Structure formats: C-alpha cells, structure tokens
CSV table of C-alpha atoms and ligand atoms in Angstrom, one decimal:
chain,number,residue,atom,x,y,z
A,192,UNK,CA,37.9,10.6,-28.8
A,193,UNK,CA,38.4,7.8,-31.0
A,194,UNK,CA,40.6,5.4,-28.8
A,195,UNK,CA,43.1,3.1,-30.9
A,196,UNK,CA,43.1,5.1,-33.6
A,197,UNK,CA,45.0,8.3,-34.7
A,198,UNK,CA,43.0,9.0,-38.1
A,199,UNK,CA,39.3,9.2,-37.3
A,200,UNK,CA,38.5,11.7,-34.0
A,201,UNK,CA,36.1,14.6,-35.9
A,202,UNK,CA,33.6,17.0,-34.4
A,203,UNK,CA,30.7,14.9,-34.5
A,204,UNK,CA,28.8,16.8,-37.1
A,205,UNK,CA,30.8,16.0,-39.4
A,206,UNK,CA,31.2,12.1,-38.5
A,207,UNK,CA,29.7,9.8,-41.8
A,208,UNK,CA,27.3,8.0,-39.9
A,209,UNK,CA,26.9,5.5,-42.3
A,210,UNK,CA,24.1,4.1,-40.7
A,211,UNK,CA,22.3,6.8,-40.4
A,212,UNK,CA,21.3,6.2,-43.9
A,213,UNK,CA,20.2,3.0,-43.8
A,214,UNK,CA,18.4,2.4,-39.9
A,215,UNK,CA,18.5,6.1,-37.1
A,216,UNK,CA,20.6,5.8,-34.4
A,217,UNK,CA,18.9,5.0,-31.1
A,218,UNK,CA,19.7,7.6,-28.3
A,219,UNK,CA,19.3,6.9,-25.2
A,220,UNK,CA,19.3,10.1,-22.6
A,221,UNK,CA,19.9,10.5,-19.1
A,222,UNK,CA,20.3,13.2,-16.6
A,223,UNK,CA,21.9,13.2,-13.0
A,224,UNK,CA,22.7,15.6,-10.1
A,225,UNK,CA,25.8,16.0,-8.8
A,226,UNK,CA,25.5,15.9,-5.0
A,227,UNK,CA,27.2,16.9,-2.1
A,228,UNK,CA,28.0,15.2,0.9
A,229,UNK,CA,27.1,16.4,4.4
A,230,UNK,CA,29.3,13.5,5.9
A,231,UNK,CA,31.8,12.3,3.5
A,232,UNK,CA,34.0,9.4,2.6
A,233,UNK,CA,38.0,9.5,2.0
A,234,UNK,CA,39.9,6.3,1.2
A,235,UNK,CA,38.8,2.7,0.2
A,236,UNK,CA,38.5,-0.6,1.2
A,237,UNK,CA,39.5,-1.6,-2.1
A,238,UNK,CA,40.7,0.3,-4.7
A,239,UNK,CA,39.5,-1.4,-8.0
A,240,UNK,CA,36.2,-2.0,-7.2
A,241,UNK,CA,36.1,1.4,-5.2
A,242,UNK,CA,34.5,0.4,-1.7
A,243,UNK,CA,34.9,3.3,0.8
A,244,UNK,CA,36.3,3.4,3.9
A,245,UNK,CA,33.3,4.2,5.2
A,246,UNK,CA,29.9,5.0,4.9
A,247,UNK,CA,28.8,8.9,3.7
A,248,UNK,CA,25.3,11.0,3.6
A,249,UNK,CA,24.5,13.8,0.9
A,250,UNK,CA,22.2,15.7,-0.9
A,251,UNK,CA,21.6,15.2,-4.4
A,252,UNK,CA,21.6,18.9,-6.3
A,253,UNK,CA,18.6,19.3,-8.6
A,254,UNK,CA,20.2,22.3,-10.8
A,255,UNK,CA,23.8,20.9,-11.5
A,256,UNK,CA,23.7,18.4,-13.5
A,257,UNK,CA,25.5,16.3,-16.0
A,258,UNK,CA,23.6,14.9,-19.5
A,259,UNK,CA,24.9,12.0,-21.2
A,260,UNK,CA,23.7,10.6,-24.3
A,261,UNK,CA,24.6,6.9,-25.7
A,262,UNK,CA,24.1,5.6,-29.1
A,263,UNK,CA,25.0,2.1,-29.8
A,264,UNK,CA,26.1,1.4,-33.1
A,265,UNK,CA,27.0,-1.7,-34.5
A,266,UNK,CA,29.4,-1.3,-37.3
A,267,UNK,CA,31.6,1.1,-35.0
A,268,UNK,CA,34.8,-0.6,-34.1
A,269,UNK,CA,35.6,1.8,-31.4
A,270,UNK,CA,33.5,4.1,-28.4
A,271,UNK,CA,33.4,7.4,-29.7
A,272,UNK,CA,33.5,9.8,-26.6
A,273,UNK,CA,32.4,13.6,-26.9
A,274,UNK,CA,32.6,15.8,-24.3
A,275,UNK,CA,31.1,19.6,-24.3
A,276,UNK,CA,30.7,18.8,-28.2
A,277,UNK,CA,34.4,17.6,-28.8
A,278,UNK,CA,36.4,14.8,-28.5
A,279,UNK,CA,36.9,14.3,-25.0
A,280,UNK,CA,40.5,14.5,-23.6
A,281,UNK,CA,42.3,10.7,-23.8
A,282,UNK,CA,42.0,10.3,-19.6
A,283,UNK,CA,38.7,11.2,-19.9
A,284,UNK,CA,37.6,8.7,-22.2
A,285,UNK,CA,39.3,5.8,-20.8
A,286,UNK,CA,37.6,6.6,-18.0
A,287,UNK,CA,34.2,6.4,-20.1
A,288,UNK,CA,35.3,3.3,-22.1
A,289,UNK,CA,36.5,1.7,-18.7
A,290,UNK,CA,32.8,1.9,-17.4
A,291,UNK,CA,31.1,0.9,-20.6
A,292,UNK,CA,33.0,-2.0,-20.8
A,293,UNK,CA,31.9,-3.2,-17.4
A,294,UNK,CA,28.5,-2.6,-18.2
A,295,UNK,CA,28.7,-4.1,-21.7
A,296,UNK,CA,30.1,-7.3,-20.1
A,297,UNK,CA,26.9,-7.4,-17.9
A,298,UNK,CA,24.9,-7.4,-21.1
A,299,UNK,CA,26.7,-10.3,-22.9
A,300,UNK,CA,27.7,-7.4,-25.9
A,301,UNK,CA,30.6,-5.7,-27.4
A,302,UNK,CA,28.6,-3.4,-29.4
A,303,UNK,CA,30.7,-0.1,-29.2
A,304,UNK,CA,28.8,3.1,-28.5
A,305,UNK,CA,28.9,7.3,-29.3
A,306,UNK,CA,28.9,8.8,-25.8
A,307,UNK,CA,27.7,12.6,-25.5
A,308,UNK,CA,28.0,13.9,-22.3
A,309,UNK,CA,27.4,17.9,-20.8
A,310,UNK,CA,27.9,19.3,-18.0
A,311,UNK,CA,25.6,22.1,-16.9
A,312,UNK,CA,28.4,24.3,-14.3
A,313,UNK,CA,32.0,24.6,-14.9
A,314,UNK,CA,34.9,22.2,-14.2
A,315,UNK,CA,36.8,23.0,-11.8
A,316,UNK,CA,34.1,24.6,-9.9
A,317,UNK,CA,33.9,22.0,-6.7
A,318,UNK,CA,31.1,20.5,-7.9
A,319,UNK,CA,31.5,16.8,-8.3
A,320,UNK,CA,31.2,16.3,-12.0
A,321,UNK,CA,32.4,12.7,-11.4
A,322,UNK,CA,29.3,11.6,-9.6
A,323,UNK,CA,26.6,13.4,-11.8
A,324,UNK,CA,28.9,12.0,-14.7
A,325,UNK,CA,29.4,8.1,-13.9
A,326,UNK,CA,25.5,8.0,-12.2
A,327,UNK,CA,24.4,9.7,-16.0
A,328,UNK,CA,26.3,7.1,-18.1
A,329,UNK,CA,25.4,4.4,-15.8
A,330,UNK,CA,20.9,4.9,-16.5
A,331,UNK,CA,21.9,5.8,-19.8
A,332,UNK,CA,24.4,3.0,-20.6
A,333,UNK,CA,21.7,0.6,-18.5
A,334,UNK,CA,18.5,1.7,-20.4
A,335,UNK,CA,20.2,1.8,-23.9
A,336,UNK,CA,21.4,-2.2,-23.3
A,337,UNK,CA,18.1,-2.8,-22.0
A,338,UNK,CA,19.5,-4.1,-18.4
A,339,UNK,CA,16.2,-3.7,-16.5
A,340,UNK,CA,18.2,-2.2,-13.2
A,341,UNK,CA,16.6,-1.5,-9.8
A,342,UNK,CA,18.4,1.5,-8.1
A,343,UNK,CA,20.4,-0.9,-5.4
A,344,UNK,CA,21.9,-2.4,-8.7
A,345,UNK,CA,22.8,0.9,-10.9
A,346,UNK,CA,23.9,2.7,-7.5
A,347,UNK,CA,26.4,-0.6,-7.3
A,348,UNK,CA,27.7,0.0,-11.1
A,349,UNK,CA,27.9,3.9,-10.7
A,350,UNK,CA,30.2,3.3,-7.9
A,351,UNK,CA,32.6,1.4,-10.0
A,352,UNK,CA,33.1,4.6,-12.0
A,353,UNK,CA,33.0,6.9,-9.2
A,354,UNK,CA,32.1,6.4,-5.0
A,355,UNK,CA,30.4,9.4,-5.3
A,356,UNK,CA,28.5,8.7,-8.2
A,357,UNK,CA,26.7,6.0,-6.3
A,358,UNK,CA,24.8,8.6,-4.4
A,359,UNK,CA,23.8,10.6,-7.3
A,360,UNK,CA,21.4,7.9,-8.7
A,361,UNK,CA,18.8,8.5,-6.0
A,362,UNK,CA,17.4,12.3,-5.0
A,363,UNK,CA,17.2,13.6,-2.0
A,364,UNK,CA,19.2,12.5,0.9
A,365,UNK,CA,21.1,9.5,0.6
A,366,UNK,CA,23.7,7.5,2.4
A,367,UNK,CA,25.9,5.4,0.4
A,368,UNK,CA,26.6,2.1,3.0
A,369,UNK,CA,30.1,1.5,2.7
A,370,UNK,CA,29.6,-2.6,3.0
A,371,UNK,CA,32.4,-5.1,2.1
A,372,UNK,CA,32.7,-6.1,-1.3
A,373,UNK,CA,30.7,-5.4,-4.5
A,374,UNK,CA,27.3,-6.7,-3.7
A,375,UNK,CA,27.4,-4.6,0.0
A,376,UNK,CA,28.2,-1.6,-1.4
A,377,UNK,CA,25.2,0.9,-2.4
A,378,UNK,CA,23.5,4.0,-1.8
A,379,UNK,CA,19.8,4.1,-0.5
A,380,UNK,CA,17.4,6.8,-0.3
A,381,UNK,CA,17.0,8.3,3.7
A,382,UNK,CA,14.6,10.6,2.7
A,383,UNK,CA,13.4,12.3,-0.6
A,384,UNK,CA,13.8,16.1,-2.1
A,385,UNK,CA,10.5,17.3,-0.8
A,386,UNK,CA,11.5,16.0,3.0
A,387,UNK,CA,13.8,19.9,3.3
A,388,UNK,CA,14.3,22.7,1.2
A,389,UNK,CA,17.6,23.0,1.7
A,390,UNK,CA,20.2,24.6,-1.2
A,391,UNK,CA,23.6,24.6,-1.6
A,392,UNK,CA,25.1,27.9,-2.9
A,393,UNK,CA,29.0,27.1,-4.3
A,394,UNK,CA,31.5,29.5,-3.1
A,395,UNK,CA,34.5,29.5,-5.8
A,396,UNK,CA,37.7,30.9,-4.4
A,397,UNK,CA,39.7,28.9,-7.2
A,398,UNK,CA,38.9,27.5,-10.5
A,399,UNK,CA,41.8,25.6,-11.5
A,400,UNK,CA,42.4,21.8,-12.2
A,401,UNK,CA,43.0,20.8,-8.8
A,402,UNK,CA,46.7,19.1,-8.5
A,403,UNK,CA,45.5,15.9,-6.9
A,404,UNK,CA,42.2,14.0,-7.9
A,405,UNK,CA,40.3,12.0,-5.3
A,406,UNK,CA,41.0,8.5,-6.9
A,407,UNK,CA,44.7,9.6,-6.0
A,408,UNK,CA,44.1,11.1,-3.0
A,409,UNK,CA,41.5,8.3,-1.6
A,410,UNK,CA,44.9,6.1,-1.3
A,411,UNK,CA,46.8,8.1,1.0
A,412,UNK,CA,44.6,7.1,4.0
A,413,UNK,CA,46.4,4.8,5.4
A,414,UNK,CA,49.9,7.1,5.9
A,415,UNK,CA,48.1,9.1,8.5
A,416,UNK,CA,47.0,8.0,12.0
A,417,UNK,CA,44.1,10.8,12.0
A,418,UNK,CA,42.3,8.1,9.7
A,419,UNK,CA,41.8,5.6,12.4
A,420,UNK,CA,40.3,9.2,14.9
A,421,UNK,CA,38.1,9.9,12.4
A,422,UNK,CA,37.0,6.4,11.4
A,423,UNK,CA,36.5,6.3,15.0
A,424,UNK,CA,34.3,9.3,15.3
A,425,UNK,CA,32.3,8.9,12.5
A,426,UNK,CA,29.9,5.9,13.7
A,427,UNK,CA,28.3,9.0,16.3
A,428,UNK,CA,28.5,11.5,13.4
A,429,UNK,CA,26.3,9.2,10.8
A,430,UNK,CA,23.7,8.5,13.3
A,431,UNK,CA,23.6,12.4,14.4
A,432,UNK,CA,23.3,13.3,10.5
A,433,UNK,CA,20.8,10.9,10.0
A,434,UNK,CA,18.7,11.5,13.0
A,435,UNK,CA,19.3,15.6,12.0
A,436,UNK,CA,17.8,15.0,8.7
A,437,UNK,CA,14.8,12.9,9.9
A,438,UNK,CA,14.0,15.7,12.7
A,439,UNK,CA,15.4,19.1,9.8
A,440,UNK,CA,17.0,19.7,12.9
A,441,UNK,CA,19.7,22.6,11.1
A,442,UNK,CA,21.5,22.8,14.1
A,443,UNK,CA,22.6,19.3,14.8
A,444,UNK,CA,23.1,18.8,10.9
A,445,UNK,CA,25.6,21.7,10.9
A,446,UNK,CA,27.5,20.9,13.5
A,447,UNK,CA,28.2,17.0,12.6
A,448,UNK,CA,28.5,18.5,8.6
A,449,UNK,CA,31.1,21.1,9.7
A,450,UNK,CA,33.6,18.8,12.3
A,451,UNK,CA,33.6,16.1,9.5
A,452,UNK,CA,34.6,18.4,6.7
A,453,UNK,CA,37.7,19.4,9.0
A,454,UNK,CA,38.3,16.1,10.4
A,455,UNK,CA,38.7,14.7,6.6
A,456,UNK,CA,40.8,17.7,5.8
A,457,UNK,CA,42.4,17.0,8.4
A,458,UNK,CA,43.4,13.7,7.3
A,459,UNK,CA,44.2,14.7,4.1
A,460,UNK,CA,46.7,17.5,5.5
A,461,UNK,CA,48.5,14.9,8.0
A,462,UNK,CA,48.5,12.3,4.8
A,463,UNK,CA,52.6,11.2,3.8
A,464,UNK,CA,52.4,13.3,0.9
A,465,UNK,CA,50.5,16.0,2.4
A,466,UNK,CA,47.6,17.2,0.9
A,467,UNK,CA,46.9,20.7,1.2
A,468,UNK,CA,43.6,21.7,-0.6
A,469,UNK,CA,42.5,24.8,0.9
A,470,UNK,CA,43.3,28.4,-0.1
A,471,UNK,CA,43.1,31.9,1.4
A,472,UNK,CA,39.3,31.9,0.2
A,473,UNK,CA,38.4,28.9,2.5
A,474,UNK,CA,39.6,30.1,5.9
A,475,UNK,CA,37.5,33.4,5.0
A,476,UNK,CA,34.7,31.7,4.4
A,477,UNK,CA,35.2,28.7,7.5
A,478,UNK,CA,35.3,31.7,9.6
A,479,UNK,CA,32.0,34.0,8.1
A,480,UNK,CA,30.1,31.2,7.9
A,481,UNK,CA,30.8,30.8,11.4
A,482,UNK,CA,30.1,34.1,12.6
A,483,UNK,CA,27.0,34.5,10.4
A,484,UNK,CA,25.9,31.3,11.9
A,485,UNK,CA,26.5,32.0,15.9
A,486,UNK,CA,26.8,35.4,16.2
A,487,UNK,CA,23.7,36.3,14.1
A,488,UNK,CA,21.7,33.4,14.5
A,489,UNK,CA,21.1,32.2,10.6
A,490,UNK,CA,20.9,29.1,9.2
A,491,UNK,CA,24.0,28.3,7.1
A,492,UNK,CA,27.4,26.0,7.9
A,493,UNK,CA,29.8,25.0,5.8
A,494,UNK,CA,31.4,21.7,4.0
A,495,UNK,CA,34.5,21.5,1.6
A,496,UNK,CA,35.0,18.4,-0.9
A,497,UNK,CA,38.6,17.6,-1.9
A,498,UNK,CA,39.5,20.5,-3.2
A,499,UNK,CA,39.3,24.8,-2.3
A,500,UNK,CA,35.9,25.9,-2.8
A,501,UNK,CA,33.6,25.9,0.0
A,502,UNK,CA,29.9,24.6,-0.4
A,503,UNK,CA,27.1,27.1,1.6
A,504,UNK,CA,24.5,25.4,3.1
A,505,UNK,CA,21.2,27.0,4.2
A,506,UNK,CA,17.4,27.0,3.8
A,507,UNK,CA,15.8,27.8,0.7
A,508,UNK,CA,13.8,31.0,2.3
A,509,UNK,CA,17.5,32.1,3.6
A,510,UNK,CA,19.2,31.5,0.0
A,511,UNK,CA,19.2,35.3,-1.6
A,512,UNK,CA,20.6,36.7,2.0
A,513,UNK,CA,23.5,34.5,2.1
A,514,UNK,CA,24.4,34.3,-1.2
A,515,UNK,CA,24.6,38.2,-1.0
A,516,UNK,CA,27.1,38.2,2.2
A,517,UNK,CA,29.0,35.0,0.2
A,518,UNK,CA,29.4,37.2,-2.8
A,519,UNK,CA,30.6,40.3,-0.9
A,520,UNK,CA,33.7,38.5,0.8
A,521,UNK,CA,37.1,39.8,-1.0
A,522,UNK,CA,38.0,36.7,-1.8
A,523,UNK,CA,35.1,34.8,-3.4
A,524,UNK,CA,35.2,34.6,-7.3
A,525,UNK,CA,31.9,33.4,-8.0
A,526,UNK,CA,29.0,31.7,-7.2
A,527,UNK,CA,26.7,28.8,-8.2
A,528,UNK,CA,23.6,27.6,-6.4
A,529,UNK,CA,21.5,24.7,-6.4
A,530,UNK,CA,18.3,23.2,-5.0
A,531,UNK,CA,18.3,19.7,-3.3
A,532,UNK,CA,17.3,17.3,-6.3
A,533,UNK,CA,15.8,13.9,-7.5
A,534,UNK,CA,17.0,10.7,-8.9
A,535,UNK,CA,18.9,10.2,-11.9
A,536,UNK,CA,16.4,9.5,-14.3
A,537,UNK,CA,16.1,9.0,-18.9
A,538,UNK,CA,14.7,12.0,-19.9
B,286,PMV,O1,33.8,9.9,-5.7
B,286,PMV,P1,35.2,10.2,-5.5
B,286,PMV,O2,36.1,9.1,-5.7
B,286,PMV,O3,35.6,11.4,-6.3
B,286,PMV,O4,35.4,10.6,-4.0
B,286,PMV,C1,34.7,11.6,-3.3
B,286,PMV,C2,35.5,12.2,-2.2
B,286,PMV,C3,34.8,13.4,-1.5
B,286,PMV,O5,34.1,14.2,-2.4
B,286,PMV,C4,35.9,14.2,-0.9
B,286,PMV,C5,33.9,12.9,-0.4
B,286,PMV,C6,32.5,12.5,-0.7
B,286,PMV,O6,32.0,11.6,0.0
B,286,PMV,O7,31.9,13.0,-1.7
C-alpha cells in the first residue's frame, strides 16, 4: 500500500524500480516466532508507549513464523507495504509505517522503505501474528538502518508495535517485565528452547476476524474490579511459572497456565463493554483437556489468547496422541502445531 497516494499501489512485480537499474536494492531479512503466553498480560500502564499492566511468561513457537523483508530506497517518497504479496490493507500499513517511523527517528533518517512481510499459518487462526510481525520488522528494520541493537533494546522497540511482540525477539521462555516507562519495559530470556521440549498444538474452533482486537480490548481493564483480583493473584502465579519452568515441573506449570487464562477471561467477560471471546468449541475443549489431564493422567492443559481458539499444551513425545483426541472433538475445525522456538534472528 502506497500511503498518500491514490495512483501508484501495484503488485510489486510490476513496480519500475528505477533503481534497480542503476545500484540493487539491499534486502534485509528477518524471521520471528509468534509465541504464546503461559501467564499473560491484559491492559496497560500506558497506552501509547504500550507498557502492560503487568508482567507475562511465554514460549516462543519455532514453526509459526512471520518473514519480513525491508528494502530502503532512496528516491521513494512513500513506504511501500506488501503483505502476502499484495498491497497490504490501509490499517495494516499504518500500523507498519507507524513503527518504521519510530525506528527511522532512532536512526536520524527519513529514507522510506518496501516492506514485505509473510506469514507462515493463517490469520485468524489464534496465533499472534502481531508479535511474530512487529518482533520481524523490528531486526529487520534495525539491521537494514544499521542500529547495532542488543536484545534489551529491540525487545523495547518491538513492544512499541505490539506488547507481545516484545517476547518474540528472544526463543525459548521469556518473561516480558512489565516496568514503568519505556526504558523498564523488556523481555528477557528465563531459559532457552533446548531447556523443554514442549509444543503447542492450536485448536481452531473459529477462524473469523475476531470483533475486538487486543489494543482495544487492553483498555477496558480498568471498568472491571476482577482486574485489581487478578493483578493481585498474579505476583504468586509468576513466581510459580517461573519456578515450574526452571524445575519442567508440567504439573505446577499447568495449573498456574490454566487459572490465569480464566482469570484474564474472566476480566475480559466482567469488562463495561463485555467481552465475550469464547465459543462452543472452547468450553469442549476447557473441559477434555481437563479430563485427559486428571482423569487419564497425560500431560497436556490449556490456555486461550484474546480470542476463541484454544492453544494445547504438552510434551513433544505426547504431541501425535493429543493432537489425535484434539482433532476428534465435534467441534474443532482444524489444527496447527508448533515446537517451542529461538530468537528472532536475519536470515
Ligand atoms: O500484544 P497484544 O497487544 O496483542 O496483547 C496480547 C494480549 C494477550 O495475547 C491476550 C496476552 C499476552 O500476554 O499475549
């Protein structure tokens, strides 16, 4: 998408890269997992520069990933934003543009850029393509302006496009610290992928555009008083989850995963609008996962993002038999799996 201008947007095969004739086009590539988290975060501190509430622990997903490609060009007068291979929808790429903007200021240049970016699983799917998305376009953005960034630093900037996305620059298990302002807020690495093999198989149940996003949803917190009970609650529930991964004690992580996922539904569902993001499908698979998990002993719980589809987790060796049981329920559409994964990196 060509933004300011109504006469330009093409496929980009057929763009006239002028330049292309006279110098190549640098392109920069990078690649990050989307992740999911095991404690989560809902609301923030402050809106703009998107602190959370509070702070959250994931796992980065090593086969669901977003790809994002930047070329800068100088004689452009405006980002071009491709997404899938067309122009990206007008939301979308203000969203982009937004971000390169901050990161061009950080580099003292206005130089505008071609942004390609892929996603390897659907939209729509409950798989976070916001923080594979903003964590990709923040190495590759970084790496093509030559800003030599630690992690602290691009897990700071990522989290300007997305809260989320801060986690997704580092692999493995990761907490994103809430903090107070800009500098304070970051994800560090608790451990990394090869610490536990655990996967995380996606249960769809519904694949449509969810009504209500998380950036507009994150600012209903305060219109419920189960906000300040969780908030509450949650300074046990981090140190359980971390201690859980540190010992890959399954139990322990399932239990503190599982009464957090309800607690922030929970909040959402008691939030002035309500929010209401969970189908049919869910409560059938709340309640299997249960069953499968106490009554016949395996290794699996549950944990839902904002939106219907439920995300499976077990261990590696246990992957095939539960993704068998989540495909037989009635009301499960499809299902995508992924292995815990590394850092954002240039490929
Ligand atoms: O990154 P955002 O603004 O889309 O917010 C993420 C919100 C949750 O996915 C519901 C929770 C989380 O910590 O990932």
């Amino acid at each position: 998408m060509l933004l300011g201008s109504e006469s330009f947007p093409k496929p980009l095969s057929q763009i006239p890269y002028r330049c292309m004739l006279i110098s190549p086009i640098m392109k920069t590539t990078a690649r990050a997992g989307s992740n999911i988290a095991f404690i989560k975060f809902w609301g923030q501190k402050n809106q703009k520069l998107r602190i959370p509430e509070n702070n959250s622990i994931s796992m980065t997903l090593g086969n669901l990933w977003t790809q994002t490609s930047i070329s800068l060009e100088e004689d452009l007068h405006h980002d071009l934003i491709f997404f899938e291979g067309k122009e990206a929808s007008l939301g979308f790429s203000k969203r982009v543009v937004q971000h390169l903007d901050l990161i061009r200021s950080m580099a003292n240049t206005e130089s505008k850029a071609i942004v390609e970016t892929r996603n390897n699983f659907p939209m729509g799917a409950g798989i976070a393509s916001s923080a594979s998305g903003f964590a990709a376009l923040t190495v590759a953005a970084a790496k093509a302006l030559m800003l030599n960034w630690d992690s602290k630093k691009l897990s700071m900037i990522a989290r300007r496009g997305s809260g989320s996305a801060a986690r997704s620059i580092l692999g493995g298990f990761v907490e994103l610290l809430a903090g107070i302002d800009d500098d304070t807020s970051y994800a560090t690495q608790i451990q990394p992928e090869t610490h536990w093999d655990l996967c995380d198989i996606v249960a769809i149940v519904e694949a449509d555009e969810k009504e209500v996003g998380s950036s507009e949803g994150h600012q209903l917190f305060k219109t419920t008083p189960v906000h300040s009970a969780r908030l509450n609650k949650l300074h046990h529930l981090l140190a359980m989850t971390r201690s859980a991964i540190e010992r890959k004690d399954f139990a322990s992580l399932a239990k503190a995963s599982e009464q957090d996922a309800i607690m922030m539904h929970a909040v959402m569902m008691t939030s002035d609008p309500p929010l209401f993001y969970w189908e049919p499908g869910t409560i059938e698979l709340i309640k299997a996962i249960r069953t499968w998990r106490i009554r016949d002993g395996l290794p699996v719980f549950f944990t839902i993002d904002a939106g219907p589809n439920v995300h499976v987790i077990t261990i590696e060796r246990f992957r095939n038999e539960i993704e068998k049981r989540v495909q037989e329920l009635p009301l499960t559409k499809q299902v995508i799996s992924s292995s815990i994964g590394e850092s954002a990196r240039i490929i």
